[in-house]
Coordinates of C-alpha atoms and ligand atoms in Angstrom, one line a residue:
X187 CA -13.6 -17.4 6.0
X188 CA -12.4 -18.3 2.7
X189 CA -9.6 -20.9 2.8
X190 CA -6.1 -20.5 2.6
X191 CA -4.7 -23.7 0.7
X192 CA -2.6 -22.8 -1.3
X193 CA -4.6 -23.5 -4.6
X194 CA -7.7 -21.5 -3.5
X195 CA -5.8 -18.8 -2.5
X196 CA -4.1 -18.8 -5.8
X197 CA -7.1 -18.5 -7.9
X198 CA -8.9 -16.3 -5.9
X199 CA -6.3 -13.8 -5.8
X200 CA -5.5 -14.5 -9.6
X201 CA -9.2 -14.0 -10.5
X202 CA -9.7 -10.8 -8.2
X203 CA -6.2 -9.4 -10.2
X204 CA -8.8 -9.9 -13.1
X205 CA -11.8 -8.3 -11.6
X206 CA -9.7 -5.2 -10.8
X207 CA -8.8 -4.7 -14.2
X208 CA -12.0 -5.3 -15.9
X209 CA -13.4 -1.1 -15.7
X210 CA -10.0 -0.5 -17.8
X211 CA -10.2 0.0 -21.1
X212 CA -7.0 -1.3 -23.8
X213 CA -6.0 2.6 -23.4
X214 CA -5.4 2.5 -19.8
X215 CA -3.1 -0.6 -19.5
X216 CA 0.1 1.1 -20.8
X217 CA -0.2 4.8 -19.0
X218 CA 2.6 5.2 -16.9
X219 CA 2.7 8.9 -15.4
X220 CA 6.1 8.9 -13.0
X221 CA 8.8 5.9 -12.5
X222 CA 7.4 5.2 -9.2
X223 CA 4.1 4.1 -10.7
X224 CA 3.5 1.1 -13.3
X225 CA 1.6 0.2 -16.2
X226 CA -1.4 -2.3 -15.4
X227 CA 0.2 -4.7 -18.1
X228 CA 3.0 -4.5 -16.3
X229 CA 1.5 -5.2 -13.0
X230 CA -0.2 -8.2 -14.8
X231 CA 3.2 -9.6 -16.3
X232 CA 5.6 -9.2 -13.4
X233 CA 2.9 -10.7 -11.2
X234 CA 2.9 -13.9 -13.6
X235 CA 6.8 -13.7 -13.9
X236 CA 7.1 -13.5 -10.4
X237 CA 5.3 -17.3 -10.2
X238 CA 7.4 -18.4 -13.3
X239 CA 11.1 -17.6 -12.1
X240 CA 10.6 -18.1 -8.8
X241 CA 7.8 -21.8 -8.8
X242 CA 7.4 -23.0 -12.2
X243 CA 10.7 -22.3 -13.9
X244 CA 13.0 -23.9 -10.8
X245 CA 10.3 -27.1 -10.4
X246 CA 11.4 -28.4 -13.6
X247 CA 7.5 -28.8 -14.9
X248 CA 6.7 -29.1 -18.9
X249 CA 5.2 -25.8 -19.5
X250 CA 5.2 -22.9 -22.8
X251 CA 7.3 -20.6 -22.2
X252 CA 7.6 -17.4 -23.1
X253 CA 10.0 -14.9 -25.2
X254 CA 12.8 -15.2 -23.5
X255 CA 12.7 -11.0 -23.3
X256 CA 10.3 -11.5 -20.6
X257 CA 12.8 -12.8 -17.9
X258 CA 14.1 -9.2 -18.7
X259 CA 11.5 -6.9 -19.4
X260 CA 9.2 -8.0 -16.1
X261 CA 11.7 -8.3 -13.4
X262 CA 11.6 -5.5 -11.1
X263 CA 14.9 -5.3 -9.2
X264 CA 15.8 -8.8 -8.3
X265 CA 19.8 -8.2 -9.3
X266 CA 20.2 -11.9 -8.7
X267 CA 18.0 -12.9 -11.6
X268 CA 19.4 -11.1 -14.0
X269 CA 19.5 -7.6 -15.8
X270 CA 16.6 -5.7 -15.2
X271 CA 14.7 -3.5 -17.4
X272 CA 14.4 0.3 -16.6
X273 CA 11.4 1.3 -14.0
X274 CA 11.1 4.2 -16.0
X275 CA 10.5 3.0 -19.3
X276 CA 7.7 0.3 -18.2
X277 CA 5.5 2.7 -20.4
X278 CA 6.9 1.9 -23.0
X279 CA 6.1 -1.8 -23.4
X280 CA 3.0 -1.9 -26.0
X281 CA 4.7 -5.2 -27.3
X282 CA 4.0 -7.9 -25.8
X283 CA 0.4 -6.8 -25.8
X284 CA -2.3 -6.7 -23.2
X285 CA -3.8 -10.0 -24.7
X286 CA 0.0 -11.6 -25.2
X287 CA 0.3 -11.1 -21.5
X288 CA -3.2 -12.2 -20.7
X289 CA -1.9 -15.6 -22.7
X290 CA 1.3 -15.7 -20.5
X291 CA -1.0 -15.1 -17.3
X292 CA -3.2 -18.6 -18.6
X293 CA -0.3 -20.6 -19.0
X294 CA 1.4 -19.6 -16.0
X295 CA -2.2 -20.1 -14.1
X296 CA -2.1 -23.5 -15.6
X297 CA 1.8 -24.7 -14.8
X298 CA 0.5 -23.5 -11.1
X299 CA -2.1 -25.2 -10.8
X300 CA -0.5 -28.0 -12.3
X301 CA 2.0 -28.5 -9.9
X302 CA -0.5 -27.6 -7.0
X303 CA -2.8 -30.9 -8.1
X304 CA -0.3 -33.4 -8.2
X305 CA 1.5 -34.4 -4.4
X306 CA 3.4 -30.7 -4.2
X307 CA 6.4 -30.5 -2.1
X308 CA 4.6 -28.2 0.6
X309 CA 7.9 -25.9 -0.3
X310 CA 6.3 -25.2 -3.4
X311 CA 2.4 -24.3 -1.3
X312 CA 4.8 -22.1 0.5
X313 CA 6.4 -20.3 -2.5
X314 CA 3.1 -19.9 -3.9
X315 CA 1.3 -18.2 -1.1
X316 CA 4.5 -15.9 -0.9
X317 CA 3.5 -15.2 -5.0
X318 CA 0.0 -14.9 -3.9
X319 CA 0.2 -11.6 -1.4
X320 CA 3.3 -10.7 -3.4
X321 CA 0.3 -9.8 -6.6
X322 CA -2.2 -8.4 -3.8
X323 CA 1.2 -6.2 -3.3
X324 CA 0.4 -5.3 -7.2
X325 CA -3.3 -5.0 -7.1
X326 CA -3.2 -1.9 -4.9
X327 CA -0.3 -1.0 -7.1
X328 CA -2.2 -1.3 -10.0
X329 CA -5.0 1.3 -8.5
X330 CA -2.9 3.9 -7.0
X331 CA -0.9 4.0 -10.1
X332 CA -3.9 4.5 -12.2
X333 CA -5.2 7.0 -10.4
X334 CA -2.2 8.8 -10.3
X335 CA -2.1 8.5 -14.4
X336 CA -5.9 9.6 -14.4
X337 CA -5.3 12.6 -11.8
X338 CA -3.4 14.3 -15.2
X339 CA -6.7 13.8 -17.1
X340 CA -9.2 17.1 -17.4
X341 CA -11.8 13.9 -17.8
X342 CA -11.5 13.0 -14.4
X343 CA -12.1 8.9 -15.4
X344 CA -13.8 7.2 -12.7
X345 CA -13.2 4.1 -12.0
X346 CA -16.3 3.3 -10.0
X347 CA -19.7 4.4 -9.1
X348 CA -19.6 3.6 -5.8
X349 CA -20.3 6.9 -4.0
X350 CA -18.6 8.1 -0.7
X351 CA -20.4 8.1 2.2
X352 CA -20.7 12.2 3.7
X353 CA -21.8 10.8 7.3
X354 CA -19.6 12.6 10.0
X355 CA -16.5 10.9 11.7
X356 CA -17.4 10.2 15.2
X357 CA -15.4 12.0 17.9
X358 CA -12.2 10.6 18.6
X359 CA -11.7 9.0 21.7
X360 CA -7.9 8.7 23.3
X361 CA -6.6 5.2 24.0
X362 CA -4.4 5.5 26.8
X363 CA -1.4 3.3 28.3
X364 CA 0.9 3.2 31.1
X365 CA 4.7 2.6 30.3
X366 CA 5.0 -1.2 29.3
X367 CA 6.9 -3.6 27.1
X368 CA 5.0 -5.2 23.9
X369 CA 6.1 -7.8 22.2
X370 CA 6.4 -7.2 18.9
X371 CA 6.4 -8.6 15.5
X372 CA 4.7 -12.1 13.5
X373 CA 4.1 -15.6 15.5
X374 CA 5.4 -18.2 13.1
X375 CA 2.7 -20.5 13.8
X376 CA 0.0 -17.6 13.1
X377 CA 0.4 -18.1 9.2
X378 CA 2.2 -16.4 6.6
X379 CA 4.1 -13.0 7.1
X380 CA 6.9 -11.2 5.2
X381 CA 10.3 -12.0 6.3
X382 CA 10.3 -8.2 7.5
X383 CA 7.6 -8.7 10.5
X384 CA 10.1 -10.9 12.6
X385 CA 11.4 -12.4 15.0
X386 CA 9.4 -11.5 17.1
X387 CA 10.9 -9.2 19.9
X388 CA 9.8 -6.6 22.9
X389 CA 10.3 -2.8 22.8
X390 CA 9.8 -0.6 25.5
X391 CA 7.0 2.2 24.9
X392 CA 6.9 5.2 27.1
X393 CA 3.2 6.1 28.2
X394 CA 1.3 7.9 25.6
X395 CA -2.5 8.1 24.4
X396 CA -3.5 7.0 20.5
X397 CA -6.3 8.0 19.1
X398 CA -9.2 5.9 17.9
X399 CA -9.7 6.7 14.9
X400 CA -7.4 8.5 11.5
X401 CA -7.3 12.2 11.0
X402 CA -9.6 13.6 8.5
X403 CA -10.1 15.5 5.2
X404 CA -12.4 17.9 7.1
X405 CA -9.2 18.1 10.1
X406 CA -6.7 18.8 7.2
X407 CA -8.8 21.1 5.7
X408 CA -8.4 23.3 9.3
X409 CA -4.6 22.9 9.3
X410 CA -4.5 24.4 5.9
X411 CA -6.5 26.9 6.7
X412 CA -4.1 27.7 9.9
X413 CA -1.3 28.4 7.0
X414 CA 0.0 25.2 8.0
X415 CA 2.0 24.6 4.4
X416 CA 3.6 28.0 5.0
X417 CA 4.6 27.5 8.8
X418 CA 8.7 26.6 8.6
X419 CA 8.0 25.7 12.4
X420 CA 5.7 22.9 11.8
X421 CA 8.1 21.2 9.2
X422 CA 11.2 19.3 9.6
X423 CA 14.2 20.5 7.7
X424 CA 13.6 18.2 4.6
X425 CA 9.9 18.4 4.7
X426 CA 10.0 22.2 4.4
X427 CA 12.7 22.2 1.6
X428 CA 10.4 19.9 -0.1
X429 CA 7.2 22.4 0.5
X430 CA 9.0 25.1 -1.3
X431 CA 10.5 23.2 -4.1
X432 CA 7.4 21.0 -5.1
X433 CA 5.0 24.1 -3.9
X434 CA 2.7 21.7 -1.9
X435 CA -0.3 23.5 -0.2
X436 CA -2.9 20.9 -0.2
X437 CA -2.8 16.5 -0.3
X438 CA -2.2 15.2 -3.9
X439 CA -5.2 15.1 -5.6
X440 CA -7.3 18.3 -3.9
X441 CA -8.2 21.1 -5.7
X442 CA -9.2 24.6 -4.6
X443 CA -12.5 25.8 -5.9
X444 CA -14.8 29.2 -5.9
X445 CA -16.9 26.1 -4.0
X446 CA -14.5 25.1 -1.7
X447 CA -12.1 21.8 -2.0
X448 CA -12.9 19.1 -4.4
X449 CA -11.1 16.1 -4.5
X450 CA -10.1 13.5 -6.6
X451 CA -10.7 10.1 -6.6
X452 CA -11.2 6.2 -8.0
X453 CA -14.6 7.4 -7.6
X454 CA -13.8 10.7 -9.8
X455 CA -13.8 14.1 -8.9
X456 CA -16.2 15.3 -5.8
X457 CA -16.9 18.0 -3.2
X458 CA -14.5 17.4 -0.3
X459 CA -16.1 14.5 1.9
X460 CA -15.1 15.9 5.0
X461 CA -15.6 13.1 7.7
X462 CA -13.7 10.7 5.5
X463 CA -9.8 10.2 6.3
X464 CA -7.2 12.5 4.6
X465 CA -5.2 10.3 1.9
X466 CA -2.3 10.7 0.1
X467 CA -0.1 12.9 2.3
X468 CA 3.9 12.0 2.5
X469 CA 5.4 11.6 5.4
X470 CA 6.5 15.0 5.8
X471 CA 2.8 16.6 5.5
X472 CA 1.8 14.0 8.0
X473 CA 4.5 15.0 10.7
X474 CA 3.4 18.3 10.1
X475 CA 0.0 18.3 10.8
X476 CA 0.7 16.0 14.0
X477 CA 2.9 18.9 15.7
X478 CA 0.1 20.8 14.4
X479 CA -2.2 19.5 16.1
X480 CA 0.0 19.3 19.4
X481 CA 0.8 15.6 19.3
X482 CA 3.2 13.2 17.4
X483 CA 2.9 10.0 15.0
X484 CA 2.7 6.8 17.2
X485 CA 5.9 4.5 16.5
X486 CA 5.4 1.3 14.8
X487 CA 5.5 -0.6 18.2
X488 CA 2.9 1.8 19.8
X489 CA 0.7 1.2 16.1
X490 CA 0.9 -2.9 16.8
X491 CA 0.7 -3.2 20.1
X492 CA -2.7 -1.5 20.3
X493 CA -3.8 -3.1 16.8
X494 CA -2.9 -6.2 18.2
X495 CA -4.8 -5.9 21.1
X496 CA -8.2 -4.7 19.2
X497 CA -7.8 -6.1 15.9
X498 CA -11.1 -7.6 15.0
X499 CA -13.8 -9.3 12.4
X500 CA -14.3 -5.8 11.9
X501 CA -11.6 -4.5 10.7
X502 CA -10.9 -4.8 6.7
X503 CA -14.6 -4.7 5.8
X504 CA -13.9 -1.1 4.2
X505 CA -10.9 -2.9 2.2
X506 CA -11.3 -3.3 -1.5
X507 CA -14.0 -5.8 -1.5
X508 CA -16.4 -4.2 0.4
X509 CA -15.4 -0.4 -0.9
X510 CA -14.1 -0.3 -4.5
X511 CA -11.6 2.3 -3.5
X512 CA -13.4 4.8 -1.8
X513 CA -12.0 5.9 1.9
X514 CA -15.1 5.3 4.4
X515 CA -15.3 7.7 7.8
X516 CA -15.2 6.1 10.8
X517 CA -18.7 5.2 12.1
X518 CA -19.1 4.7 15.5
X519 CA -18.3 0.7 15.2
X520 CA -15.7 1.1 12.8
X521 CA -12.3 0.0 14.5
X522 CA -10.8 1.5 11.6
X523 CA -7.4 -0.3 12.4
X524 CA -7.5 -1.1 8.7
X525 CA -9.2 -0.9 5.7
X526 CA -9.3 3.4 5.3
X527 CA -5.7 4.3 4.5
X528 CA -2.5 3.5 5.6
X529 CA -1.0 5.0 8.4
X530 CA 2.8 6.6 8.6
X531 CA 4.7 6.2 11.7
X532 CA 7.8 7.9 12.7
X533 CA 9.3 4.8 12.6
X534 CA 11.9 4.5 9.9
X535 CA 12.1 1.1 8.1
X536 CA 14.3 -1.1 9.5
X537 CA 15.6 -4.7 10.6
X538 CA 13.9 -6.3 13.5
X539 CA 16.8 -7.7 16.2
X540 CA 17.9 -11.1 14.6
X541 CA 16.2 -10.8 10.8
X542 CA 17.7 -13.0 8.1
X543 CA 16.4 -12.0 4.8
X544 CA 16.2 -15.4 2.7
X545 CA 18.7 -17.1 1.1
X546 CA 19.1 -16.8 -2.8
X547 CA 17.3 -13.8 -5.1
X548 CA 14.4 -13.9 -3.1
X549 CA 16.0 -12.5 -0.4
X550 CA 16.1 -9.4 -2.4
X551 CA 12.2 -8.8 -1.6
X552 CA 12.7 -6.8 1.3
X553 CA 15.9 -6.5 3.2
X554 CA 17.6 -4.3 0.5
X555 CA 15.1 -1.6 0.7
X556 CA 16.0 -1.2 4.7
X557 CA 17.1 2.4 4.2
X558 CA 15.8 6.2 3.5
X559 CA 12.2 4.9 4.3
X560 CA 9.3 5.2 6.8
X561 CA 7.5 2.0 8.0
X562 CA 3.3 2.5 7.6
X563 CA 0.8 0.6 9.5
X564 CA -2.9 -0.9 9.0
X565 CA -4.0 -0.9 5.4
X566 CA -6.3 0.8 3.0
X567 CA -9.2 1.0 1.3
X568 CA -7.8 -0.7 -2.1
X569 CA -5.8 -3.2 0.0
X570 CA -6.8 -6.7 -0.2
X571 CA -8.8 -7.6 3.1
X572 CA -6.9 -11.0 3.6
X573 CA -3.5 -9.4 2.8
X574 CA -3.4 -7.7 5.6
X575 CA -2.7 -8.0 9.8
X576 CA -1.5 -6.2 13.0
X577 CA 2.3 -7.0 12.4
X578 CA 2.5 -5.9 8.7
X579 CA 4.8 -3.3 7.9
X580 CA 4.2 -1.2 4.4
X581 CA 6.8 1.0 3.6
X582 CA 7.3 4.5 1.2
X583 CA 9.9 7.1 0.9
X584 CA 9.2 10.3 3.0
X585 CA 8.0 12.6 -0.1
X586 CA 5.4 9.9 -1.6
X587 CA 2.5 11.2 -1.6
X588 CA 0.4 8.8 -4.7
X589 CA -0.6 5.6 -2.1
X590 CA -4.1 6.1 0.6
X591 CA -1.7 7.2 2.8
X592 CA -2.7 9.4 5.9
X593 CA -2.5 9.2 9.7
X594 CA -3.6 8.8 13.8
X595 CA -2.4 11.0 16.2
X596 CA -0.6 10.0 19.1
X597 CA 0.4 11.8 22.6
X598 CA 3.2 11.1 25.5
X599 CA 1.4 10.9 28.9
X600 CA 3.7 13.2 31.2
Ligands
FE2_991 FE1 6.9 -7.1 -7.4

């Protein structure tokens, strides 16, 4: 288990940030290809800025600072920190330069450690494991927005070799459960969690059945088949309005071949693996193929409280360490709770029963974005395997369609 003092976490997750980047070339690190994706020097500079204004800057520590532009160019949209520079334009930044902000990520890395040496107020620990899964935040960021950049590219880059595996999902098996109330949401004394995974609370679930594993590419491939993106009746309102205007008729990144469907990957371009979990679906295609399929998305309590109960050692060994980005089938061990892709719900994001964001700019993190979105459960395969547990909540807009996002079915029990 590695440990989770607030130094070693630091450089390990500082030093992994490196690792991701190192099959980029100096032509990849500004490519920005929508406003919802970033450039990886940006990723690498609001990552660093984010210790600076928020740790080393407030501590009152010696340290070199840098052009005072930065404060402006890498903030994202903490309003209380000042004016922020637009999302759209982060493609824009070739100055400072990848090895300028590779500089700024040294000092920072030094101030950090610095003040982490010496007798730290365990305030500061605290900050700096928030800072910590805030950049694991950014290192799947950094991936997904690359290969949405690449997906433009008739070169079909690959990031790495690491081949899918073809085996077959195993069957799914139904989880069934009577009417109950779980309790819900993050223990404080169980570590750290976002401010959005409390208080802890209960919710009533009716009785319903979950399946054991996520729906896959070879599952998808039948509902599309089935007309399924030209069925108004499997579509809610929005979803079908979106259909038409954006003409879906497959997941982002499939192709339609003389061959059959190809699709598009960290790994490059490949037949359809068809056991592997559908990726990259909004929320809309998901809700689809789930009345599809005669069943429904499981709400974020039903997701948890079965996590919860069968989270294990097992779960997360197809996250980025052990997969290099490549969605894995479910073998017949695989829990699959985590680690393949992450999983919508039909629950839309929202305050838990007594949240307080946090006082001050930092309280901006999540609590502002508490509208218009859908809350998604597990994690996936180019998610950090420590960042993740049973009570986190992702959470995306109902037409994104760029993250490893797919889904499990669920059922009411009548
Ligand atoms: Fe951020």
């Amino acid at each position: 288990m590695s440990s989770n003092k607030p130094l070693d976490r630091f450089l390990r997750v500082r030093r992994r940030t490196a690792a991701l980047c190192e099959p980029l070339e100096r032509e990849d690190y500004t490519l920005q290809s929508m406003p919802d994706a970033s450039p990886a020097l940006w990723h690498l500079a609001h990552t660093t800025w984010f210790f600076e204004t928020f740790v080393v800057a407030p501590s009152g520590i010696a340290y070199e600072r840098p052009p005072a532009v930065f404060r402006h160019l890498f903030n994202s949209y903490y309003n209380g920190v000042g004016d922020v520079y637009p999302r759209e334009r982060r493609g824009l930044i070739t100055r400072p330069t990848v090895s300028d902000v590779l500089e700024y990520r040294a000092r920072i890395d030094e101030a950090v450690a610095t003040l982490l040496a010496s007798d730290a107020d365990p305030a500061i620990g605290e900050l700096v494991i928030l800072g910590t899964h805030h950049e694991e935040q950014h290192q799947e960021l950094l991936l997904t927005d690359l290969l949405h950049a690449w997906s433009f590219s008739p070169v079909r880059p690959r990031y790495t070799d690491r081949m899918r595996s073809m085996v077959t999902a195993r069957p799914v098996a139904w989880l069934e459960t009577d009417e109950a109330i779980a309790t819900i949401g993050h223990r404080p004394e169980a570590g750290f969690a976002f401010d959005n995974e409390g208080p802890v609370h209960r919710v009533l679930h009716p009785a319903h059945a979950i399946a054991d594993r996520l729906v896959t590419n070879g599952e998808f491939a039948t509902f599309i088949a089935d007309d399924g993106y030209r069925r108004p009746e499997l579509w809610l309102s929005e979803g079908w309005a979106t259909v038409q205007r954006e003409q879906w008729a497959h997941p982002l990144y499939w192709r339609a071949t003389e061959d059959g469907w190809r699709r598009f990957g960290l790994d490059g371009e490949h037949a359809l693996d068809e056991g592997a979990p559908v990726t990259q679906l909004s929320y809309f295609e998901a809700d689809a193929y789930a009345r599809w399929a005669g069943a429904r998305l499981p709400t974020e309590f039903e997701w948890e409280a079965h996590a919860a109960r069968r989270w294990s050692d097992q779960d997360g060994r197809h996250c980025i360490e052990g997969s290099s980005g490549v969605p894995q089938p479910a073998g017949v061990d695989d829990p699959q709770w985590c680690g393949a892709a992450w999983e919508w719900t039909s629950s839309s994001y929202g305050a838990y029963p007594g949240y307080r964001p946090a006082e001050g700019a930092l309280g901006e993190y999540n609590g502002k974005f508490m509208c218009n979105q859908y809350v998604l459960r597990g994690g996936s395969c180019v998610t950090s395997r420590d960042h993740v547990r049973a009570t986190y909540r992702n959470f995306f807009p109902t037409d994104a369609r760029w993250q490893f996002s797919g889904l499990r079915l669920c059922r009411d029990l009548r």
